[in-house]
Amino acid sequence: MVPMRRSHSISLNRVSEVIHKFEVIQLPSPPPFLIGAINLRGQIVSVFDLSKAFSGKATEYKSLATCLVIIHINQTKFAIIVDRASGVTHFGDNQCEKIDENLCKKYQEVVTHLHKHGKDIVLKFNTDKLLDFLGYQNAA
Amino acid sequence: MRKKTMTISSRVIILSTCAMSTIMAFGGFSLVKMKDLASLTEKLYQHPYKVGVSLRDFESQVLEMNKNYYDLRRLTGNHSPAVAQQKIESINAYHQKNSESLKIVETNFLGNKEKLYEVKESYVNWHKKISQISQFYVLNNIASATSLGELENSAAKHLDDLYTKSMYLKEFADTKASTFYSNAKSTAHYILLGSALFLGLGFVFLGTISFILIRSLNQRLRSVAEQLAFNTKSVADEAADITISSSGLSSTVSQQASSLHETAASVDELTAMVKNNVRQAEQSKNLAESMKTISTQIGDEMGELTASMKEIVESNEKIEELVTVIDKIGEKTRVIDEIAFQTKILSLNASVEAERAGEHGRGFSVVAQEVSNLAQMSGQASKEISEIVKSSVNVARDISSKNEKKVRYGESLVTKTAKAIAQITQNLVDIFQSSDHILTASRDQSDGIMQVNQAMSELNDVTQQNSNLAEQSALAAKNLQRQVLQLRKITSDIASLLGTTSSENSFDERIQPPEELENRFSESRQKKVVPLKTKPSLSRNRVLADTDLNIEDDTPDEDGWKAI
């Protein structure tokens, strides 16, 4: 059995934009999941790799489809690297379920619900917990 | 080292020399002694004997003269003058003889001549007296008795004196004769003794020499006889071996003849095979020539094939160019894909902005969604085009690659085929040359086999001659056996003469009678050699038949004897 690619969703009101051409500047002695930083129209934005944070496997960002999703929480902007940005999807309440608490607690801090999208399952990020999970204060 | 021995002639010469030396020594000794004896006899005859005889004649004549004298005296007075004259003549005749006798005595007397002269003188005086007295009686003129008596006394005195002195001469002559006789007797004794001694020593010497020579000769002859007997045995053995060898030779010659027949048949088959080889070689040559033409044609066609392969390569290059064009199309589709992606991102951001605008951006959100869908479709179409292009490129490249491989393979095949054809052509040339060589060699073989056939024929001639020679050898062996028998008989005779015994029994066992040999060889004669197509040549047989049994050996044997 081949594991399916994992899809995540993030609330649109936390998304600033999506960019696909970028140049990441690597930082000295960064945390494992911090790839580096980009210059987004004069503003330095940190780029995180949640795949590295969750599974320890770094995301390949050399392909054409690799994108950066710029997220803003309060006045903080950061970017997460994704393999592909599928699009904007509306999920109803009946499509949302809470994840079992007995699952990975570390993962559960930032992924509390999932959406059923046809046959697929989309994991929903809890963006409010995401900054804490990433230790953003320290990283910033 | 070879032992030197004397020959018979040397022995005979030595024996004859010894005998002649003995005879000559004996003869010389006898001659010398006989000469001495002759000298003594001569002396005895010349001196004492003649002197003695003459003296005795002298004495007897003197006595006769004296007798006549006395007769004359007695007849004095009554005698006839004739008778007296007769007596006187008789006395004178005796006187004449006495003179001769005295001359002989004087000539041969060896003693004192004075005595002889005295005798002569006495005789002369006596003769004078009796002559005077006789004259008286003849004339019957007796002058006086006194003077006659004195004359007679004087005559008697002279006669006594004559006898006395003559006695001395006789004694001297007798003594001398006795001396000569004793010397002659001694010489004769010496001769006899020396002769006996020489004869004895000569017999002993000659006997010893003869014994030694004859003994050694006898030993040599015995040795020769034994050696001859031994050699006769050896000759018998050799003759038996020759007999066996002749038998074996005869059978071998027969086998050889049969083998020759088989070989001749094989040679005939070989001749047929070689002729067939010649025919096949000619066919091979013709085939090689035609194959050479075909291979040349194939070489030309291979050149055309190579040109076609080059055209394929060129078309393949065109396919590569087409692939390049398709690649460029693929790059353009990537641009379209990128544009579609960027459009999607833009629609996504527009959706974000529309969502951020809330209710007012609802329509814009729909438009953005539609743009996103179009971008999605465009991207999908671009992806499909890209895949098609990619697939086409892959197919084209695959075809190009396969074509290239095939072309390369074809080129290698063409190259190999060209090389193979060149090799085949070269091989055909070689085959052509080899066929030519085979043809030439086969013809030479045919000639050689003809020569072999001829040699076989000659060999068969020789085999037939060998067969004849084997028969002649068998006959010679038979003759040799007979001669060995005769030689054995001679050896036995010599052995019996020398007083030795020869081992005849063992010898007889070794000799087979010629009749048995005749039976043994009759079998081999029955296996007569069947001649091939040959001409009989009997020159060698005749030569051998003429020289048969003429054996000469000039080399001396171990004893130094040479065959005569």
XYZ file of C-alpha atoms in Angstrom, chain A residues 12-13 15-21 64-67 72 84-88 90, chain B residues 334 337-338 341-342 344-345 347-349 351-353 355-356 362 365 369 372 376:
40
model
C -7.857 31.763 4.457
C -8.086 34.691 6.793
C -3.137 33.677 4.500
C -1.559 36.744 3.003
C -0.573 35.399 -0.341
C 1.013 32.497 -2.148
C 4.305 32.874 -4.008
C 6.094 30.342 -6.082
C 9.292 32.060 -7.139
C 8.075 24.319 -10.123
C 5.025 23.548 -7.963
C 6.749 24.253 -4.677
C 5.162 27.339 -3.140
C 0.104 36.477 9.030
C 1.869 22.344 -4.019
C -0.941 24.847 -3.477
C -4.096 23.106 -4.576
C -6.497 25.963 -4.382
C -9.219 27.610 -2.297
C -14.819 25.801 1.129
C 6.802 24.089 -19.985
C 2.688 25.176 -17.937
C 4.551 27.762 -15.951
C 0.811 27.671 -12.819
C 1.454 31.340 -12.324
C -3.247 29.547 -10.903
C -1.187 31.177 -8.239
C -6.104 33.132 -9.197
C -5.322 31.688 -5.821
C -4.111 35.003 -4.548
C -9.293 34.167 -4.304
C -7.478 35.131 -1.125
C -8.006 38.786 -1.813
C -12.135 36.297 0.459
C -10.488 39.071 2.271
C -17.632 37.187 -3.932
C -13.760 35.044 -6.157
C -12.011 30.372 -9.352
C -7.966 29.009 -11.613
C -5.795 24.255 -14.189
